[in-house]
Amino acid sequence: MTATAPPERPHTDCAFTPAGCREHTYVPRHLGLTRRGPRRLRAAARMALAFPEPESWLDVGTGYARFPESAKDVFPYTSFDGVDPTYRVLHARVAERVEEAHVGRLTDPRITNRLRARYDVVSIFRHLEHAPDPREELRAALTALRPGGHLVLELPNPRCLFAALLGRLWVPHSPPGHLHLLPMETLCEELRSQGCTIVATGHRTAHIPYDLAAATSLILSHMLPSVLSSVGSPLVAVAWAVDHALAPFLRHTQYANAYRIIARKEPT
């Protein structure tokens, strides 16, 4: 196992923690609402079953590498590597969820040059909307792919039903993390311009039923101090139940809250 990381260490006085996030009015206090469990992560990995089994797979924005950990159940003979802007990926390497861990952005030449044309699959799940320059991020991902390799993407859908109904209360609309919300058609057009063929698109398995519950949690974070957050938990639970009741209908339409794209890098 190997790892690359910038020489500087993160500041030890950084106050950005999950507990600190819950104090901000733009973050739902019930952070677990938006989490993707192992079953959803394995479903994302199964999208690649239609192609030859990959020898190597790079997960971009992998964090603690929960996706590679689950994807190994689907592809036990595939070597998974991870890149992440934070040092969480080093913890993932120590836990043997990835073979190689790279700290930084994929657009960093230090990382891009090392990973050039090494992977059969590159996945970018819920990360592209956080990138300062999505076009450069895609270009770097395609650089890491071998010719004929596949790029698997998952992003929030800015044209979903709840984006229109909830407005600024829809979690992906909340600052400061989501820098770009790209419609599926726009992203497909950009991928084609970079020499890719769109293999598949869809909403069904990407939809996560959390919109109403997260919006309720955001409203409560404005109204109640954190010490009273448990008072609003029954309201969040009701909204969560409505989200799950609507999910079977929404995930089969273009109004789902997320989408996935698989694109193939064509040989030049």
mmCIF file of C-alpha atoms in Angstrom:
data_model
loop_
_atom_site.group_PDB
_atom_site.id
_atom_site.type_symbol
_atom_site.label_atom_id
_atom_site.label_comp_id
_atom_site.label_asym_id
_atom_site.label_seq_id
_atom_site.Cartn_x
_atom_site.Cartn_y
_atom_site.Cartn_z
ATOM 1 C CA MET A 1 0.000 0.000 0.000
ATOM 2 C CA THR A 2 1.215 3.510 -0.817
ATOM 3 C CA ALA A 3 0.147 7.033 -0.040
ATOM 4 C CA THR A 4 0.881 10.520 -1.290
ATOM 5 C CA ALA A 5 0.207 13.651 0.713
ATOM 6 C CA PRO A 6 1.354 17.254 0.646
ATOM 7 C CA PRO A 7 4.247 18.016 3.012
ATOM 8 C CA GLU A 8 2.212 20.380 5.153
ATOM 9 C CA ARG A 9 -0.024 18.940 7.838
ATOM 10 C CA PRO A 10 -3.550 20.255 8.483
ATOM 11 C CA HIS A 11 -3.884 22.957 11.128
ATOM 12 C CA THR A 12 -4.438 21.456 14.553
ATOM 13 C CA ASP A 13 -6.621 24.374 15.592
ATOM 14 C CA CYS A 14 -9.206 23.715 12.870
ATOM 15 C CA ALA A 15 -12.687 23.901 14.389
ATOM 16 C CA PHE A 16 -14.502 22.202 11.510
ATOM 17 C CA THR A 17 -16.041 19.095 13.076
ATOM 18 C CA PRO A 18 -19.392 17.314 12.670
ATOM 19 C CA ALA A 19 -20.397 18.648 16.071
ATOM 20 C CA GLY A 20 -19.484 22.151 14.984
ATOM 21 C CA CYS A 21 -21.433 21.743 11.744
ATOM 22 C CA ARG A 22 -24.634 21.167 13.660
ATOM 23 C CA GLU A 23 -24.355 24.654 15.116
ATOM 24 C CA HIS A 24 -24.664 26.248 11.678
ATOM 25 C CA THR A 25 -28.126 27.095 10.389
ATOM 26 C CA TYR A 26 -27.263 25.947 6.847
ATOM 27 C CA VAL A 27 -26.540 22.341 7.928
ATOM 28 C CA PRO A 28 -29.242 19.873 9.056
ATOM 29 C CA ARG A 29 -28.623 18.786 12.620
ATOM 30 C CA HIS A 30 -29.657 15.270 11.658
ATOM 31 C CA LEU A 31 -26.646 14.717 9.375
ATOM 32 C CA GLY A 32 -27.329 11.002 9.041
ATOM 33 C CA LEU A 33 -30.352 11.728 6.848
ATOM 34 C CA THR A 34 -28.189 12.250 3.767
ATOM 35 C CA ARG A 35 -25.867 9.301 4.358
ATOM 36 C CA ARG A 36 -25.740 6.494 1.814
ATOM 37 C CA GLY A 37 -25.709 3.073 3.434
ATOM 38 C CA PRO A 38 -23.788 0.010 2.212
ATOM 39 C CA ARG A 39 -26.791 -1.235 0.207
ATOM 40 C CA ARG A 40 -26.922 1.969 -1.852
ATOM 41 C CA LEU A 41 -23.154 1.954 -2.296
ATOM 42 C CA ARG A 42 -23.214 -1.617 -3.585
ATOM 43 C CA ALA A 43 -26.021 -0.655 -5.979
ATOM 44 C CA ALA A 44 -23.788 2.098 -7.343
ATOM 45 C CA ALA A 45 -20.963 -0.403 -7.862
ATOM 46 C CA ARG A 46 -23.266 -2.811 -9.706
ATOM 47 C CA MET A 47 -23.649 -0.236 -12.478
ATOM 48 C CA ALA A 48 -20.240 -1.414 -13.706
ATOM 49 C CA LEU A 49 -21.279 -5.081 -13.918
ATOM 50 C CA ALA A 50 -22.280 -4.562 -17.543
ATOM 51 C CA PHE A 51 -18.621 -4.027 -18.462
ATOM 52 C CA PRO A 52 -15.544 -6.268 -18.201
ATOM 53 C CA GLU A 53 -14.439 -6.670 -14.593
ATOM 54 C CA PRO A 54 -12.071 -3.786 -13.817
ATOM 55 C CA GLU A 55 -8.559 -4.490 -12.614
ATOM 56 C CA SER A 56 -8.199 -1.056 -11.030
ATOM 57 C CA TRP A 57 -10.712 1.524 -9.798
ATOM 58 C CA LEU A 58 -10.124 5.060 -8.505
ATOM 59 C CA ASP A 59 -12.707 6.689 -6.231
ATOM 60 C CA VAL A 60 -12.480 10.496 -6.252
ATOM 61 C CA GLY A 61 -13.554 12.384 -3.131
ATOM 62 C CA THR A 62 -13.570 9.061 -1.324
ATOM 63 C CA GLY A 63 -13.357 10.379 2.262
ATOM 64 C CA TYR A 64 -13.061 7.337 4.532
ATOM 65 C CA ALA A 65 -13.501 5.115 1.437
ATOM 66 C CA ARG A 66 -16.915 3.760 2.369
ATOM 67 C CA PHE A 67 -17.686 3.216 -1.305
ATOM 68 C CA PRO A 68 -14.588 1.084 -2.065
ATOM 69 C CA GLU A 69 -15.282 -0.888 1.112
ATOM 70 C CA SER A 70 -18.793 -1.768 -0.117
ATOM 71 C CA ALA A 71 -17.808 -2.153 -3.775
ATOM 72 C CA LYS A 72 -15.365 -4.919 -2.867
ATOM 73 C CA ASP A 73 -18.400 -7.122 -2.168
ATOM 74 C CA VAL A 74 -19.308 -6.733 -5.857
ATOM 75 C CA PHE A 75 -15.772 -6.727 -7.303
ATOM 76 C CA PRO A 76 -13.584 -8.770 -4.909
ATOM 77 C CA TYR A 77 -10.674 -8.988 -7.362
ATOM 78 C CA THR A 78 -10.521 -5.268 -8.211
ATOM 79 C CA SER A 79 -7.841 -3.014 -6.752
ATOM 80 C CA PHE A 80 -9.405 0.171 -5.328
ATOM 81 C CA ASP A 81 -7.496 3.416 -4.814
ATOM 82 C CA GLY A 82 -8.785 6.693 -3.388
ATOM 83 C CA VAL A 83 -8.093 10.411 -3.644
ATOM 84 C CA ASP A 84 -9.558 13.014 -1.294
ATOM 85 C CA PRO A 85 -8.798 16.640 -0.371
ATOM 86 C CA THR A 86 -8.639 15.644 3.318
ATOM 87 C CA TYR A 87 -6.480 13.300 5.351
ATOM 88 C CA ARG A 88 -9.437 10.979 5.877
ATOM 89 C CA VAL A 89 -8.217 8.898 2.948
ATOM 90 C CA LEU A 90 -5.053 8.034 4.896
ATOM 91 C CA HIS A 91 -7.234 6.530 7.620
ATOM 92 C CA ALA A 92 -8.954 4.527 4.879
ATOM 93 C CA ARG A 93 -5.604 3.199 3.686
ATOM 94 C CA VAL A 94 -4.634 2.144 7.205
ATOM 95 C CA ALA A 95 -8.009 0.352 7.470
ATOM 96 C CA GLU A 96 -7.179 -1.373 4.119
ATOM 97 C CA ARG A 97 -10.262 -0.026 2.363
ATOM 98 C CA VAL A 98 -8.013 1.255 -0.455
ATOM 99 C CA GLU A 99 -4.657 0.094 -1.796
ATOM 100 C CA GLU A 100 -3.335 3.587 -2.522
ATOM 101 C CA ALA A 101 -4.364 6.848 -0.841
ATOM 102 C CA HIS A 102 -3.706 10.299 -2.290
ATOM 103 C CA VAL A 103 -4.365 13.484 -0.320
ATOM 104 C CA GLY A 104 -5.282 16.471 -2.470
ATOM 105 C CA ARG A 105 -7.368 17.225 -5.505
ATOM 106 C CA LEU A 106 -7.180 15.070 -8.590
ATOM 107 C CA THR A 107 -6.401 18.233 -10.571
ATOM 108 C CA ASP A 108 -3.103 18.611 -8.668
ATOM 109 C CA PRO A 109 -0.354 17.788 -11.220
ATOM 110 C CA ARG A 110 1.499 15.911 -8.472
ATOM 111 C CA ILE A 111 -1.419 13.451 -8.381
ATOM 112 C CA THR A 112 -2.586 13.621 -12.001
ATOM 113 C CA ASN A 113 0.831 12.746 -13.441
ATOM 114 C CA ARG A 114 1.227 9.806 -11.088
ATOM 115 C CA LEU A 115 -2.201 8.346 -11.908
ATOM 116 C CA ARG A 116 -2.202 8.946 -15.665
ATOM 117 C CA ALA A 117 -3.962 6.155 -17.628
ATOM 118 C CA ARG A 118 -3.897 3.720 -14.691
ATOM 119 C CA TYR A 119 -7.580 2.894 -14.145
ATOM 120 C CA ASP A 120 -10.358 0.973 -15.832
ATOM 121 C CA VAL A 121 -13.015 2.844 -13.806
ATOM 122 C CA VAL A 122 -13.008 6.239 -12.105
ATOM 123 C CA SER A 123 -15.974 7.076 -9.866
ATOM 124 C CA ILE A 124 -16.968 10.553 -8.689
ATOM 125 C CA PHE A 125 -19.901 10.334 -6.281
ATOM 126 C CA ARG A 126 -21.347 13.523 -4.768
ATOM 127 C CA HIS A 127 -18.025 15.306 -5.240
ATOM 128 C CA LEU A 128 -18.119 17.178 -8.555
ATOM 129 C CA GLU A 129 -20.547 19.795 -7.200
ATOM 130 C CA HIS A 130 -17.941 20.676 -4.542
ATOM 131 C CA ALA A 131 -15.065 21.099 -7.014
ATOM 132 C CA PRO A 132 -13.909 24.676 -7.746
ATOM 133 C CA ASP A 133 -13.741 23.859 -11.480
ATOM 134 C CA PRO A 134 -15.868 20.851 -12.545
ATOM 135 C CA ARG A 135 -14.502 20.965 -16.098
ATOM 136 C CA GLU A 136 -10.916 20.602 -14.871
ATOM 137 C CA GLU A 137 -12.000 17.865 -12.452
ATOM 138 C CA LEU A 138 -13.527 15.891 -15.327
ATOM 139 C CA ARG A 139 -10.441 16.408 -17.454
ATOM 140 C CA ALA A 140 -8.233 15.075 -14.651
ATOM 141 C CA ALA A 141 -10.538 12.075 -14.141
ATOM 142 C CA LEU A 142 -10.337 11.229 -17.839
ATOM 143 C CA THR A 143 -6.555 11.562 -17.677
ATOM 144 C CA ALA A 144 -6.509 8.868 -14.976
ATOM 145 C CA LEU A 145 -8.635 6.551 -17.159
ATOM 146 C CA ARG A 146 -7.246 4.145 -19.687
ATOM 147 C CA PRO A 147 -8.669 4.422 -23.225
ATOM 148 C CA GLY A 148 -11.954 2.531 -23.214
ATOM 149 C CA GLY A 149 -12.315 2.976 -19.448
ATOM 150 C CA HIS A 150 -15.496 4.175 -17.773
ATOM 151 C CA LEU A 151 -16.283 7.246 -15.701
ATOM 152 C CA VAL A 152 -19.132 6.802 -13.190
ATOM 153 C CA LEU A 153 -20.700 9.992 -11.801
ATOM 154 C CA GLU A 154 -23.402 10.769 -9.259
ATOM 155 C CA LEU A 155 -24.624 14.315 -8.585
ATOM 156 C CA PRO A 156 -27.597 16.131 -7.051
ATOM 157 C CA ASN A 157 -30.301 16.913 -9.584
ATOM 158 C CA PRO A 158 -31.003 20.683 -9.545
ATOM 159 C CA ARG A 159 -34.186 20.084 -11.562
ATOM 160 C CA CYS A 160 -35.731 17.709 -9.056
ATOM 161 C CA LEU A 161 -39.166 18.267 -7.555
ATOM 162 C CA PHE A 162 -37.941 19.307 -4.109
ATOM 163 C CA ALA A 163 -35.375 21.756 -5.490
ATOM 164 C CA ALA A 164 -38.296 23.708 -6.929
ATOM 165 C CA LEU A 165 -40.620 23.299 -3.926
ATOM 166 C CA LEU A 166 -38.136 23.905 -1.113
ATOM 167 C CA GLY A 167 -35.920 26.562 -2.671
ATOM 168 C CA ARG A 168 -33.059 27.503 -0.339
ATOM 169 C CA LEU A 169 -34.209 24.865 2.151
ATOM 170 C CA TRP A 170 -33.204 22.101 -0.268
ATOM 171 C CA VAL A 171 -29.893 20.875 1.178
ATOM 172 C CA PRO A 172 -27.795 21.105 -2.047
ATOM 173 C CA HIS A 173 -28.861 24.765 -2.303
ATOM 174 C CA SER A 174 -27.392 25.450 1.134
ATOM 175 C CA PRO A 175 -24.007 27.203 1.331
ATOM 176 C CA PRO A 176 -21.097 26.887 1.493
ATOM 177 C CA GLY A 177 -20.226 23.432 0.155
ATOM 178 C CA HIS A 178 -22.129 23.121 -3.124
ATOM 179 C CA LEU A 179 -20.358 25.343 -5.628
ATOM 180 C CA HIS A 180 -21.929 23.999 -8.842
ATOM 181 C CA LEU A 181 -25.260 22.261 -9.451
ATOM 182 C CA LEU A 182 -25.130 20.780 -12.928
ATOM 183 C CA PRO A 183 -28.211 19.527 -14.815
ATOM 184 C CA MET A 184 -27.712 16.102 -16.328
ATOM 185 C CA GLU A 185 -27.993 17.407 -19.902
ATOM 186 C CA THR A 186 -25.269 19.989 -19.281
ATOM 187 C CA LEU A 187 -22.898 17.399 -17.820
ATOM 188 C CA CYS A 188 -23.531 14.969 -20.682
ATOM 189 C CA GLU A 189 -22.752 17.728 -23.182
ATOM 190 C CA GLU A 190 -19.485 18.521 -21.397
ATOM 191 C CA LEU A 191 -18.470 14.855 -21.331
ATOM 192 C CA ARG A 192 -19.090 14.550 -25.065
ATOM 193 C CA SER A 193 -16.993 17.652 -25.676
ATOM 194 C CA GLN A 194 -14.130 15.943 -23.841
ATOM 195 C CA GLY A 195 -14.265 12.895 -26.109
ATOM 196 C CA CYS A 196 -16.591 10.601 -24.151
ATOM 197 C CA THR A 197 -19.551 8.474 -25.182
ATOM 198 C CA ILE A 198 -22.514 8.459 -22.803
ATOM 199 C CA VAL A 199 -23.210 4.806 -22.016
ATOM 200 C CA ALA A 200 -26.040 5.125 -19.466
ATOM 201 C CA THR A 201 -27.964 7.689 -17.441
ATOM 202 C CA GLY A 202 -30.584 7.275 -14.743
ATOM 203 C CA HIS A 203 -32.182 8.443 -11.522
ATOM 204 C CA ARG A 204 -33.629 5.298 -9.945
ATOM 205 C CA THR A 205 -30.803 4.051 -7.725
ATOM 206 C CA ALA A 206 -29.309 7.517 -7.129
ATOM 207 C CA HIS A 207 -32.345 8.982 -5.329
ATOM 208 C CA ILE A 208 -31.935 9.287 -1.529
ATOM 209 C CA PRO A 209 -35.199 9.999 0.351
ATOM 210 C CA TYR A 210 -34.183 12.808 2.692
ATOM 211 C CA ASP A 211 -35.395 16.132 1.218
ATOM 212 C CA LEU A 212 -38.365 16.938 3.459
ATOM 213 C CA ALA A 213 -36.681 15.590 6.588
ATOM 214 C CA ALA A 214 -33.515 17.611 5.963
ATOM 215 C CA ALA A 215 -35.550 20.760 5.259
ATOM 216 C CA THR A 216 -37.481 20.227 8.495
ATOM 217 C CA SER A 217 -34.192 19.826 10.345
ATOM 218 C CA LEU A 218 -32.911 23.070 8.810
ATOM 219 C CA ILE A 219 -36.029 24.959 9.880
ATOM 220 C CA LEU A 220 -35.695 23.613 13.413
ATOM 221 C CA SER A 221 -32.053 24.684 13.514
ATOM 222 C CA HIS A 222 -33.267 28.257 12.941
ATOM 223 C CA MET A 223 -36.028 28.029 15.545
ATOM 224 C CA LEU A 224 -34.486 25.977 18.354
ATOM 225 C CA PRO A 225 -31.115 26.062 20.092
ATOM 226 C CA SER A 226 -29.084 22.886 19.789
ATOM 227 C CA VAL A 227 -29.887 21.812 23.355
ATOM 228 C CA LEU A 228 -33.561 21.554 22.331
ATOM 229 C CA SER A 229 -32.989 19.804 19.008
ATOM 230 C CA SER A 230 -34.475 16.551 20.352
ATOM 231 C CA VAL A 231 -37.824 18.355 20.758
ATOM 232 C CA GLY A 232 -38.173 18.550 16.997
ATOM 233 C CA SER A 233 -37.122 14.958 16.326
ATOM 234 C CA PRO A 234 -40.736 13.692 15.971
ATOM 235 C CA LEU A 235 -41.357 16.270 13.210
ATOM 236 C CA VAL A 236 -38.214 15.163 11.402
ATOM 237 C CA ALA A 237 -39.339 11.538 11.736
ATOM 238 C CA VAL A 238 -42.720 12.338 10.144
ATOM 239 C CA ALA A 239 -41.039 14.172 7.266
ATOM 240 C CA TRP A 240 -38.632 11.247 6.852
ATOM 241 C CA ALA A 241 -41.599 8.861 6.562
ATOM 242 C CA VAL A 242 -43.166 11.064 3.845
ATOM 243 C CA ASP A 243 -39.842 11.118 1.973
ATOM 244 C CA HIS A 244 -39.766 7.322 1.933
ATOM 245 C CA ALA A 245 -43.409 7.077 0.920
ATOM 246 C CA LEU A 246 -42.766 9.305 -2.120
ATOM 247 C CA ALA A 247 -39.444 7.707 -3.058
ATOM 248 C CA PRO A 248 -40.840 4.773 -5.135
ATOM 249 C CA PHE A 249 -42.620 7.264 -7.389
ATOM 250 C CA LEU A 250 -39.908 9.926 -7.621
ATOM 251 C CA ARG A 251 -36.963 7.654 -8.361
ATOM 252 C CA HIS A 252 -38.572 6.545 -11.628
ATOM 253 C CA THR A 253 -38.936 10.116 -12.895
ATOM 254 C CA GLN A 254 -36.690 13.008 -13.858
ATOM 255 C CA TYR A 255 -37.747 14.676 -10.567
ATOM 256 C CA ALA A 256 -35.561 12.427 -8.405
ATOM 257 C CA ASN A 257 -33.067 14.317 -6.258
ATOM 258 C CA ALA A 258 -29.947 12.817 -7.889
ATOM 259 C CA TYR A 259 -28.774 11.197 -11.102
ATOM 260 C CA ARG A 260 -25.984 8.961 -12.351
ATOM 261 C CA ILE A 261 -24.054 8.946 -15.591
ATOM 262 C CA ILE A 262 -21.673 6.360 -17.038
ATOM 263 C CA ALA A 263 -19.379 7.648 -19.781
ATOM 264 C CA ARG A 264 -16.740 5.771 -21.766
ATOM 265 C CA LYS A 265 -13.409 7.370 -22.631
ATOM 266 C CA GLU A 266 -12.934 6.819 -26.331
ATOM 267 C CA PRO A 267 -9.437 6.202 -27.712
ATOM 268 C CA THR A 268 -8.067 9.289 -29.429
#
